[in-house]
Amino acid sequence: MVAIKAGILGATGAVGQRFVEALANHPWFEITALAASERSAGKTYKEAAGWRLDTAMPESVKDIKVVPVDPKTVDADVVFSALPADLALTVEPEFAKAGFAVASNASSYRMEKDIPLVIPEVNPEHLGLLEVQQDARGWDGYIITNPNCSTIVMTVTLKPLMQFGLETIQVATMQAISGAGFSGVAAMAIYDNIIPYIGSEEQKMETETLKLLGEFNGSEIVPADMRVSASCHRVPVTDGHTEAIWAGMRDKPTPEEVRKAFLNFNPGLKELPSEPSKSLIVREEIDRPQPRLDRNMGKGMSVSVGRIREGIRYIAMGHNTIRGAAGASVLNAELLHSMGKL
């Protein structure tokens, strides 16, 4: 199999480094371009990137010259975008117009009517929007987005509950500081503290979930008919978002029925290299899941659930920069390739 040429936009940042980690030894993709700001362009990746991960920088990328974030300088078929939202707003369409497949982790285009917002285990049929997008915008390429990290963790757990007639969702998140980037939260602000506000996070969870669980009617997504209410909080945890979820359902399933639905959840994506053997892991211990113990399950791609109680109430936890960011975009690209769209 000929490797698909992959570029990373925003390659030196925290999520960009997760993309490098995920793609360096990928069986389908080969990193052929690393793009970043003008101050990094022209340097080797090892010179430009202050490597922050607890794994070693892959040898294969150390001597790659960083290029500007410009379609003319990026040699790739698919680009993975770890750009800030304001920059992605202008840059990602330039790449799509130039014929690139853009797998974006940025929030800029998630809620656009003709741009698919996808979690492969939840709504792969929404990729039908790609043809709508290309026809409407006249692009040779396209943009596909993955949701916000906290939305991903929650929505993967909601998919197997759709059979019971989901009506209301309430969620309180306890989100890791890595979600704000390496310099995003000052140490003196988060030590010995909880910050009960994360800008725009609650709105993202409340709107993205309805699009993800909605139906594609051939031309657009009809949002799911349910109510989502979110309260989001930053806590002094390095990686791993924990969420307390209350799910109101028409059929009023028992905790055991919900547990079985989680255990039996099989999205049928085992052929995708980044898909874990279990998308959902059910923890039976009374005090699990916990971020320090469970965030790396399935190489960081599994979502763990536990404490399923009457109500229905339960706890969900997932790795925010792997499952909730870079890994989600890579999984989307794998799905595209498996469907012959790359």
Coordinates of C-alpha atoms in Angstrom, one line a residue:
M1 CA 0.0 0.0 0.0
V2 CA 1.3 3.5 -1.0
A3 CA 1.4 5.7 2.1
I4 CA -0.9 8.8 2.0
K5 CA 1.1 12.0 2.3
A6 CA 0.1 13.9 5.5
G7 CA 0.8 17.4 6.6
I8 CA 0.3 18.9 10.0
L9 CA -0.7 22.6 10.4
G10 CA 0.3 24.1 13.7
A11 CA 2.8 21.2 14.2
T12 CA 4.8 22.7 17.0
G13 CA 1.9 23.3 19.5
A14 CA 0.5 20.9 22.0
V15 CA -2.1 19.3 19.7
G16 CA 0.3 19.4 16.8
Q17 CA 2.7 17.3 18.8
R18 CA 0.0 14.8 19.5
F19 CA -0.6 14.6 15.7
V20 CA 3.1 14.0 15.2
E21 CA 3.0 11.2 17.8
A22 CA 0.0 9.6 16.2
L23 CA 1.2 9.8 12.6
A24 CA 5.0 9.1 12.9
N25 CA 4.6 5.3 12.7
H26 CA 1.1 5.1 11.2
P27 CA 0.5 2.2 8.8
W28 CA -1.5 4.4 6.3
F29 CA -0.1 7.9 6.5
E30 CA 3.4 9.3 6.1
I31 CA 4.3 12.7 7.5
T32 CA 5.6 14.7 4.6
A33 CA 5.1 18.3 5.8
L34 CA 5.2 20.1 9.1
A35 CA 3.8 23.6 9.0
A36 CA 3.9 26.3 11.7
S37 CA 4.3 30.1 12.2
E38 CA 6.8 32.2 10.4
R39 CA 9.1 32.2 13.5
S40 CA 9.4 28.4 13.2
A41 CA 9.5 28.1 9.4
G42 CA 12.9 27.2 8.1
K43 CA 14.0 25.5 11.2
T44 CA 14.2 21.7 11.7
Y45 CA 11.3 20.3 13.7
K46 CA 13.6 19.5 16.6
E47 CA 14.8 23.1 16.7
A48 CA 11.3 24.6 16.4
A49 CA 9.2 22.4 18.6
G50 CA 9.7 22.5 22.4
W51 CA 8.6 18.9 22.8
R52 CA 6.2 18.5 25.7
L53 CA 5.0 15.0 25.6
D54 CA 6.1 12.1 27.8
T55 CA 7.2 10.1 24.8
A56 CA 10.3 10.8 22.8
M57 CA 10.1 13.0 19.7
P58 CA 10.0 10.5 16.8
E59 CA 13.4 10.2 15.0
S60 CA 11.6 10.4 11.6
V61 CA 10.5 14.0 12.1
K62 CA 13.5 15.6 13.9
D63 CA 15.2 16.8 10.7
I64 CA 12.1 17.8 8.7
K65 CA 12.2 21.5 7.8
V66 CA 9.2 23.3 9.1
V67 CA 7.4 25.2 6.3
P68 CA 4.9 28.2 6.5
V69 CA 1.2 27.4 6.8
D70 CA 0.5 27.9 3.1
P71 CA -0.9 25.5 0.5
K72 CA 2.0 26.3 -1.8
T73 CA 4.6 25.1 0.6
V74 CA 2.8 22.0 2.0
D75 CA 3.5 18.7 0.2
A76 CA 0.6 16.5 1.3
D77 CA -2.7 14.9 0.3
V78 CA -4.4 15.4 3.7
V79 CA -3.6 18.0 6.3
F80 CA -4.4 17.7 10.0
S81 CA -5.2 21.1 11.4
A82 CA -4.1 22.0 15.0
L83 CA -4.5 25.7 14.3
P84 CA -6.0 28.2 16.6
A85 CA -9.7 28.9 15.7
D86 CA -9.1 32.4 14.4
L87 CA -6.3 31.3 12.1
A88 CA -8.1 28.2 11.0
L89 CA -11.0 30.4 9.9
T90 CA -9.0 31.8 7.0
V91 CA -6.4 29.1 6.4
E92 CA -8.4 25.9 6.2
P93 CA -10.6 27.1 3.3
E94 CA -7.4 28.0 1.4
F95 CA -6.2 24.4 1.7
A96 CA -9.6 23.0 0.8
K97 CA -9.8 25.2 -2.3
A98 CA -6.3 24.0 -3.3
G99 CA -7.5 20.4 -3.3
F100 CA -6.4 19.2 0.2
A101 CA -8.5 17.1 2.5
V102 CA -8.5 19.0 5.7
A103 CA -9.1 17.0 8.9
S104 CA -9.6 19.8 11.4
N105 CA -9.5 19.9 15.2
A106 CA -10.3 23.6 15.3
S107 CA -13.7 24.9 16.2
S108 CA -14.1 27.4 13.4
Y109 CA -16.2 25.3 11.0
R110 CA -17.8 22.7 13.2
M111 CA -21.3 24.2 13.1
E112 CA -21.3 25.2 9.4
K113 CA -24.3 23.6 7.7
D114 CA -22.3 22.0 4.9
I115 CA -19.3 20.8 6.9
P116 CA -19.4 17.4 8.6
L117 CA -18.8 17.3 12.3
V118 CA -17.9 13.6 12.9
I119 CA -17.1 11.0 15.5
P120 CA -16.7 7.7 13.5
E121 CA -18.4 5.6 16.2
V122 CA -21.4 8.0 16.3
N123 CA -22.3 9.5 12.9
P124 CA -20.2 8.3 9.9
E125 CA -23.2 8.8 7.6
H126 CA -22.7 12.6 8.0
L127 CA -19.8 12.3 5.6
G128 CA -22.5 12.6 2.9
L129 CA -22.1 16.3 3.6
L130 CA -18.8 16.4 1.8
E131 CA -20.4 16.3 -1.6
V132 CA -22.9 19.0 -0.6
Q133 CA -19.9 21.1 0.6
Q134 CA -17.9 20.7 -2.5
D135 CA -20.8 21.5 -4.8
A136 CA -21.8 24.5 -2.8
R137 CA -18.3 26.0 -2.4
G138 CA -16.7 24.8 -5.6
W139 CA -13.8 23.3 -3.7
D140 CA -11.6 20.5 -5.1
G141 CA -10.8 19.5 -1.5
Y142 CA -12.9 19.6 1.7
I143 CA -13.0 20.2 5.4
I144 CA -14.1 17.6 8.0
T145 CA -14.1 18.5 11.6
N146 CA -14.1 16.6 14.9
P147 CA -15.9 18.0 18.0
N148 CA -14.7 19.7 21.1
C149 CA -12.8 17.3 23.4
S150 CA -15.5 17.3 26.2
T151 CA -18.2 16.8 23.6
I152 CA -16.5 13.7 22.2
V153 CA -16.1 12.0 25.6
M154 CA -19.8 12.5 26.3
T155 CA -21.3 11.8 22.9
V156 CA -19.5 8.5 22.5
T157 CA -21.4 7.4 25.6
L158 CA -24.7 8.8 24.4
K159 CA -24.7 6.9 21.1
P160 CA -25.6 3.5 22.6
L161 CA -28.4 5.2 24.7
M162 CA -30.2 6.5 21.6
Q163 CA -32.1 3.3 21.4
F164 CA -33.9 4.3 24.7
G165 CA -35.1 7.6 23.3
L166 CA -32.8 10.3 24.7
E167 CA -34.7 13.4 25.7
T168 CA -32.5 15.4 28.1
I169 CA -28.8 15.5 28.9
Q170 CA -27.2 17.3 31.8
V171 CA -23.4 17.2 32.2
A172 CA -20.9 18.7 34.7
T173 CA -17.3 18.4 33.4
M174 CA -14.0 18.3 35.3
Q175 CA -11.6 19.2 32.6
A176 CA -7.8 18.8 32.5
I177 CA -5.5 21.8 32.2
S178 CA -3.9 20.4 29.0
G179 CA -7.1 21.3 27.3
A180 CA -6.1 25.0 27.6
G181 CA -2.7 24.4 26.0
F182 CA 0.7 24.3 27.7
S183 CA 0.6 28.0 28.7
G184 CA -3.2 28.2 28.9
V185 CA -3.8 28.2 32.7
A186 CA -1.4 29.9 35.1
A187 CA -0.1 27.7 37.9
M188 CA -1.1 30.1 40.6
A189 CA -4.7 30.1 39.2
I190 CA -5.2 26.3 39.1
Y191 CA -3.1 25.0 42.1
D192 CA -5.4 24.2 45.0
N193 CA -8.4 25.4 43.0
I194 CA -11.2 24.7 40.6
I195 CA -12.2 27.3 37.9
P196 CA -15.9 27.0 37.2
Y197 CA -15.7 28.6 33.8
I198 CA -14.1 27.7 30.4
G199 CA -14.9 30.1 27.7
S200 CA -17.5 28.9 25.1
E201 CA -17.1 25.3 26.3
E202 CA -20.7 24.9 27.6
Q203 CA -22.1 26.3 24.3
K204 CA -20.0 23.9 22.3
M205 CA -21.2 20.9 24.3
E206 CA -24.9 22.0 24.0
T207 CA -24.8 22.7 20.2
E208 CA -22.3 20.2 18.9
T209 CA -24.0 17.2 20.5
L210 CA -27.3 18.0 18.7
K211 CA -25.5 18.1 15.3
L212 CA -23.6 14.9 16.0
L213 CA -26.8 13.0 17.1
G214 CA -28.9 14.5 14.3
E215 CA -29.9 12.9 11.0
F216 CA -28.5 13.6 7.6
N217 CA -31.4 14.0 5.1
G218 CA -29.3 14.1 2.0
S219 CA -28.7 17.8 2.0
E220 CA -28.3 18.9 5.6
I221 CA -28.2 17.7 9.2
V222 CA -31.5 17.9 11.1
P223 CA -30.4 18.4 14.8
A224 CA -31.4 15.8 17.4
D225 CA -34.6 16.6 19.3
M226 CA -33.3 16.7 22.8
R227 CA -32.1 19.2 25.4
V228 CA -28.5 19.5 26.5
S229 CA -27.4 21.5 29.5
A230 CA -23.7 21.8 30.4
S231 CA -21.6 23.2 33.2
C232 CA -17.8 23.1 32.6
H233 CA -15.0 23.4 35.1
R234 CA -11.2 23.4 34.9
V235 CA -9.5 21.2 37.6
P236 CA -5.9 20.5 38.5
V237 CA -5.5 17.3 36.4
T238 CA -2.9 17.2 33.7
D239 CA -4.7 15.0 31.1
G240 CA -8.2 13.4 31.0
H241 CA -11.6 15.0 31.1
T242 CA -14.0 13.5 33.6
E243 CA -17.8 14.1 33.2
A244 CA -20.8 13.5 35.4
I245 CA -23.7 12.8 33.1
W246 CA -27.5 12.7 33.8
A247 CA -29.5 11.2 30.8
G248 CA -33.3 11.4 30.7
M249 CA -34.8 8.8 28.4
R250 CA -38.3 8.1 27.1
D251 CA -38.1 4.4 27.8
K252 CA -36.6 4.8 31.3
P253 CA -34.1 2.0 31.2
T254 CA -32.6 0.5 34.3
P255 CA -29.0 0.9 35.2
E256 CA -28.4 -2.7 34.2
E257 CA -29.9 -2.1 30.8
V258 CA -27.7 0.9 30.3
R259 CA -24.7 -1.1 31.4
K260 CA -25.4 -3.8 28.9
A261 CA -25.9 -1.1 26.1
F262 CA -22.4 0.2 26.9
L263 CA -20.9 -3.3 27.0
N264 CA -22.5 -4.3 23.7
F265 CA -21.6 -1.1 21.9
N266 CA -19.8 -2.1 18.7
P267 CA -19.4 0.6 16.0
G268 CA -17.8 -1.9 13.6
L269 CA -14.7 0.1 12.9
K270 CA -12.0 -2.5 13.8
E271 CA -10.3 -2.1 10.5
L272 CA -9.3 1.5 11.3
P273 CA -5.8 1.5 12.9
S274 CA -6.6 4.1 15.6
E275 CA -9.9 2.5 16.7
P276 CA -9.4 0.8 20.0
S277 CA -10.6 -2.8 20.6
K278 CA -13.3 -1.2 22.9
S279 CA -14.6 2.2 22.2
L280 CA -16.3 2.1 25.6
I281 CA -14.8 0.5 28.6
V282 CA -17.2 -0.2 31.5
R283 CA -15.5 0.1 34.9
E284 CA -17.2 -2.0 37.6
E285 CA -15.2 -0.5 40.5
I286 CA -17.2 1.9 42.7
D287 CA -14.5 4.7 42.4
R288 CA -13.8 4.5 38.6
P289 CA -13.1 5.8 36.1
Q290 CA -10.3 8.1 37.2
P291 CA -8.1 10.2 34.8
R292 CA -4.7 9.0 36.2
L293 CA -5.7 5.3 36.0
D294 CA -7.9 5.2 32.9
R295 CA -7.0 8.0 30.5
N296 CA -4.5 5.9 28.4
M297 CA -6.9 3.0 27.9
G298 CA -6.9 1.9 24.3
K299 CA -3.8 4.0 23.7
G300 CA -5.8 7.0 24.8
M301 CA -8.6 6.4 22.4
S302 CA -11.1 4.5 24.6
V303 CA -13.8 6.3 26.7
S304 CA -14.3 4.8 30.2
V305 CA -17.7 4.8 32.0
G306 CA -18.7 3.8 35.5
R307 CA -20.9 4.5 38.5
I308 CA -24.1 3.8 36.5
R309 CA -26.9 4.6 38.8
E310 CA -30.7 5.1 38.9
G311 CA -31.6 8.3 37.2
I312 CA -29.8 7.5 34.8
R313 CA -26.5 8.9 36.1
Y314 CA -23.0 7.9 35.3
I315 CA -19.3 9.0 35.0
A316 CA -17.4 9.2 31.7
M317 CA -13.7 9.9 31.2
G318 CA -11.5 10.2 28.2
H319 CA -8.1 11.5 27.2
N320 CA -8.7 15.1 26.0
T321 CA -5.7 15.6 23.7
I322 CA -5.7 12.1 22.2
R323 CA -9.3 10.9 22.0
G324 CA -10.6 14.4 22.2
A325 CA -8.3 16.1 19.8
A326 CA -5.5 14.7 17.5
G327 CA -6.6 11.1 17.7
A328 CA -10.1 12.1 16.8
S329 CA -8.9 13.9 13.6
V330 CA -6.7 10.9 12.7
L331 CA -9.6 8.5 13.2
N332 CA -11.7 10.7 10.9
A333 CA -9.1 10.6 8.2
E334 CA -8.8 6.8 8.5
L335 CA -12.6 6.6 8.1
L336 CA -12.4 8.8 5.0
H337 CA -9.7 6.5 3.5
S338 CA -11.6 3.4 4.3
M339 CA -14.6 4.9 2.3
G340 CA -12.4 5.8 -0.7
K341 CA -12.5 9.5 0.0
L342 CA -8.8 10.0 0.3

